[in-house]
Coordinates of C-alpha atoms in Angstrom, one line a residue:
M13 CA 105.1 66.2 127.0
T14 CA 102.1 69.0 128.5
N15 CA 98.5 69.7 128.1
L16 CA 99.3 73.4 127.9
T17 CA 98.2 74.8 124.0
R18 CA 100.9 77.9 124.4
P19 CA 103.2 77.9 121.6
A20 CA 106.7 76.0 122.6
K21 CA 108.3 79.1 123.2
R22 CA 105.7 80.0 126.1
V23 CA 105.6 75.8 127.6
V24 CA 109.6 76.4 128.1
R25 CA 109.2 79.7 129.8
F26 CA 106.1 78.9 132.1
Y27 CA 107.8 75.5 132.7
N28 CA 111.3 77.2 133.5
Q29 CA 109.5 79.9 135.7
R30 CA 108.1 77.0 137.8
G31 CA 111.0 75.8 138.0
T32 CA 112.7 78.6 139.9
A33 CA 109.7 79.2 142.2
E34 CA 110.2 75.8 143.2
Q35 CA 114.1 75.8 144.0
W36 CA 113.2 79.0 146.0
I37 CA 110.5 76.7 148.0
K38 CA 113.2 74.3 148.1
E39 CA 115.3 76.9 149.6
G40 CA 113.3 78.8 152.0
K41 CA 112.1 75.2 153.8
N42 CA 116.1 74.1 154.1
A43 CA 117.9 77.9 154.4
I44 CA 115.1 79.2 156.6
K45 CA 113.3 75.8 157.8
W46 CA 109.9 77.5 156.9
T47 CA 108.2 74.1 157.4
R48 CA 108.6 74.1 161.4
L49 CA 104.9 75.6 162.1
S50 CA 104.6 73.5 165.4
F51 CA 101.8 75.5 167.0
H52 CA 98.6 73.9 167.6
D53 CA 96.7 76.9 166.6
F54 CA 96.4 78.1 162.9
V55 CA 96.7 81.7 163.5
D56 CA 100.2 81.2 165.7
N57 CA 101.3 79.0 162.4
Q58 CA 100.4 81.7 160.1
V59 CA 102.2 84.4 162.0
R60 CA 105.0 82.3 162.2
L61 CA 105.1 81.6 158.3
Q62 CA 104.8 85.2 157.7
L63 CA 108.1 86.0 160.0
F64 CA 109.6 82.6 158.2
V65 CA 108.7 84.8 154.6
L66 CA 110.2 88.1 155.8
A67 CA 113.8 86.5 156.8
Y68 CA 114.0 84.7 153.6
N69 CA 113.3 87.8 151.6
L70 CA 115.5 89.8 154.0
G71 CA 118.0 87.5 153.6
N72 CA 117.5 87.5 149.8
F73 CA 117.7 91.3 149.8
L74 CA 120.9 91.6 151.4
R75 CA 122.2 88.6 149.3
Q76 CA 121.7 91.3 146.3
A77 CA 122.3 94.2 147.7
V78 CA 125.9 93.7 149.6
L79 CA 127.1 90.4 148.1
P80 CA 130.1 90.8 145.8
P81 CA 129.2 89.8 142.4
A82 CA 132.0 86.5 142.6
V83 CA 129.4 85.0 145.3
R84 CA 126.1 86.5 145.0
H85 CA 124.9 83.3 143.3
W86 CA 125.2 81.9 146.9
T87 CA 122.2 80.0 148.4
L88 CA 120.9 81.4 151.7
T89 CA 122.1 78.0 153.7
T90 CA 125.4 78.5 152.2
L91 CA 125.2 82.6 153.3
W92 CA 124.2 81.0 157.1
E93 CA 126.9 78.9 157.1
K94 CA 129.9 80.8 156.1
L95 CA 128.9 84.1 157.6
I96 CA 126.7 83.7 160.4
K97 CA 127.1 80.0 161.6
I98 CA 130.9 80.4 161.8
G99 CA 132.9 81.1 165.1
A100 CA 134.5 83.9 165.7
K101 CA 135.8 86.1 168.4
V102 CA 135.5 89.9 169.4
V103 CA 138.3 91.3 171.6
R104 CA 138.4 94.9 172.9
H105 CA 141.3 96.6 173.2
S106 CA 142.2 100.2 174.5
R107 CA 141.7 102.1 171.0
K108 CA 140.1 99.5 168.5
I109 CA 137.7 96.1 168.4
V110 CA 139.1 93.3 166.7
F111 CA 136.9 90.3 165.3
Q112 CA 138.6 87.4 165.0
M113 CA 137.5 84.8 163.1
A114 CA 139.1 81.6 160.5
E115 CA 139.8 82.6 157.5
V116 CA 139.0 79.0 156.1
A117 CA 135.1 80.1 156.2
L118 CA 135.5 83.3 154.7
P119 CA 138.5 85.4 152.9
R120 CA 139.6 88.8 154.7
D121 CA 139.0 90.7 151.0
L122 CA 135.4 89.1 150.8
F123 CA 134.4 89.7 154.6
C124 CA 135.8 93.2 154.0
D125 CA 134.1 94.1 151.2
I126 CA 130.5 92.3 152.7
L127 CA 131.2 94.8 155.6
R128 CA 131.8 97.8 153.6
S129 CA 128.8 97.0 150.8
I130 CA 126.5 96.8 154.2
D131 CA 127.8 100.4 155.4
R132 CA 126.7 101.7 152.1
L133 CA 123.3 100.7 152.9
R134 CA 123.3 102.9 155.7
L135 CA 120.4 106.4 155.6
V136 CA 122.2 109.2 154.8
P137 CA 120.5 111.8 157.6
T138 CA 119.3 114.9 155.5
V139 CA 119.3 118.0 157.3
S140 CA 116.3 120.1 156.7
G141 CA 115.7 123.5 157.5

Protein backbone atom coordinates (compact mmCIF):
# COMPACT_ATOMS: atom_id res chain seq x y z
CA MET A 1 0.00 0.00 0.00
CA THR A 2 1.21 3.49 -0.77
CA ASN A 3 0.03 7.04 -0.37
CA LEU A 4 1.35 8.04 -3.81
CA THR A 5 -1.35 9.33 -6.16
CA ARG A 6 0.41 8.38 -9.36
CA PRO A 7 -0.78 5.70 -11.81
CA ALA A 8 0.14 2.15 -10.73
CA LYS A 9 2.95 1.75 -13.33
CA ARG A 10 4.65 4.95 -12.14
CA VAL A 11 4.37 3.89 -8.50
CA VAL A 12 6.00 0.53 -9.28
CA ARG A 13 8.74 2.27 -11.29
CA PHE A 14 9.36 4.71 -8.44
CA TYR A 15 9.79 1.92 -5.88
CA ASN A 16 11.95 -0.14 -8.23
CA GLN A 17 14.29 2.83 -8.72
CA ARG A 18 14.36 3.41 -4.97
CA GLY A 19 15.22 -0.24 -4.36
CA THR A 20 18.02 -0.08 -6.92
CA ALA A 21 19.45 3.04 -5.29
CA GLU A 22 19.34 1.33 -1.89
CA GLN A 23 21.25 -1.64 -3.35
CA TRP A 24 23.94 0.77 -4.60
CA ILE A 25 24.17 2.35 -1.16
CA LYS A 26 24.48 -1.08 0.45
CA GLU A 27 27.18 -2.04 -2.04
CA GLY A 28 29.09 1.15 -1.22
CA LYS A 29 28.84 0.40 2.50
CA ASN A 30 30.07 -3.17 2.05
CA ALA A 31 32.66 -2.89 -0.72
CA ILE A 32 34.10 0.59 -0.21
CA LYS A 33 33.34 0.93 3.52
CA TRP A 34 32.22 4.51 2.98
CA THR A 35 30.53 4.68 6.38
CA ARG A 36 33.95 4.81 8.05
CA LEU A 37 34.01 8.50 8.73
CA SER A 38 36.21 8.49 11.81
CA PHE A 39 37.57 12.03 11.71
CA HIS A 40 36.38 14.53 14.28
CA ASP A 41 36.29 17.41 11.82
CA PHE A 42 33.28 17.62 9.48
CA VAL A 43 35.35 18.84 6.51
CA ASP A 44 37.77 15.92 6.86
CA ASN A 45 34.87 13.46 6.86
CA GLN A 46 33.36 15.25 3.86
CA VAL A 47 36.57 14.84 1.87
CA ARG A 48 36.88 11.21 2.93
CA LEU A 49 33.30 10.47 1.82
CA GLN A 50 33.96 12.18 -1.52
CA LEU A 51 37.02 9.95 -2.02
CA PHE A 52 34.94 6.88 -1.18
CA VAL A 53 32.30 7.90 -3.72
CA LEU A 54 35.00 8.53 -6.33
CA ALA A 55 36.42 5.04 -5.67
CA TYR A 56 32.94 3.54 -5.94
CA ASN A 57 32.25 5.32 -9.24
CA LEU A 58 35.64 4.31 -10.64
CA GLY A 59 35.00 0.69 -9.65
CA ASN A 60 31.57 0.83 -11.27
CA PHE A 61 33.02 2.36 -14.44
CA LEU A 62 35.70 -0.31 -14.67
CA ARG A 63 33.16 -3.04 -14.00
CA GLN A 64 31.07 -1.85 -16.96
CA ALA A 65 34.04 -1.05 -19.21
CA VAL A 66 36.33 -4.06 -18.79
CA LEU A 67 34.44 -7.04 -17.41
CA PRO A 68 33.24 -9.61 -19.92
CA PRO A 69 29.43 -9.84 -20.10
CA ALA A 70 29.40 -13.18 -18.26
CA VAL A 71 30.73 -11.57 -15.05
CA ARG A 72 29.60 -7.97 -15.48
CA HIS A 73 26.94 -8.57 -12.81
CA TRP A 74 29.62 -9.09 -10.12
CA THR A 75 29.41 -6.73 -7.18
CA LEU A 76 32.35 -4.56 -6.20
CA THR A 77 32.82 -6.85 -3.19
CA THR A 78 33.19 -9.85 -5.51
CA LEU A 79 35.68 -7.92 -7.65
CA TRP A 80 37.64 -7.03 -4.54
CA GLU A 81 37.76 -10.65 -3.39
CA LYS A 82 38.58 -12.18 -6.78
CA LEU A 83 40.90 -9.57 -8.31
CA ILE A 84 42.46 -7.44 -5.60
CA LYS A 85 42.46 -9.36 -2.34
CA ILE A 86 43.82 -12.56 -3.88
CA GLY A 87 47.48 -13.32 -3.33
CA ALA A 88 49.79 -13.47 -6.30
CA LYS A 89 53.47 -13.74 -7.03
CA VAL A 90 55.39 -11.73 -9.60
CA VAL A 91 58.43 -13.58 -10.94
CA ARG A 92 60.96 -11.73 -13.06
CA HIS A 93 62.95 -13.74 -15.59
CA SER A 94 65.60 -12.38 -17.92
CA ARG A 95 63.16 -11.88 -20.81
CA LYS A 96 59.74 -11.70 -19.22
CA ILE A 97 57.75 -11.06 -16.08
CA VAL A 98 55.37 -13.80 -14.95
CA PHE A 99 52.34 -13.11 -12.80
CA GLN A 100 51.40 -16.24 -10.84
CA MET A 101 48.12 -16.56 -8.99
CA ALA A 102 45.88 -19.42 -7.99
CA GLU A 103 43.38 -20.27 -10.70
CA VAL A 104 40.84 -21.03 -8.00
CA ALA A 105 40.18 -17.30 -7.66
CA LEU A 106 39.78 -16.50 -11.33
CA PRO A 107 40.19 -18.69 -14.42
CA ARG A 108 43.17 -17.74 -16.58
CA ASP A 109 41.06 -16.99 -19.68
CA LEU A 110 38.81 -14.62 -17.75
CA PHE A 111 41.78 -12.83 -16.18
CA CYS A 112 43.41 -12.44 -19.62
CA ASP A 113 40.15 -11.07 -21.06
CA ILE A 114 40.00 -8.48 -18.27
CA LEU A 115 43.64 -7.45 -18.82
CA ARG A 116 43.04 -7.08 -22.58
CA SER A 117 39.98 -4.93 -21.92
CA ILE A 118 41.97 -2.72 -19.55
CA ASP A 119 44.72 -2.39 -22.15
CA ARG A 120 42.14 -1.22 -24.71
CA LEU A 121 41.21 1.68 -22.43
CA ARG A 122 44.56 3.35 -23.06
CA LEU A 123 44.42 6.63 -24.87
CA VAL A 124 46.16 6.57 -28.21
CA PRO A 125 48.32 9.68 -28.60
CA THR A 126 47.42 11.73 -31.64
CA VAL A 127 50.04 13.24 -33.86
CA SER A 128 49.50 16.91 -34.47
CA GLY A 129 51.26 19.06 -36.91
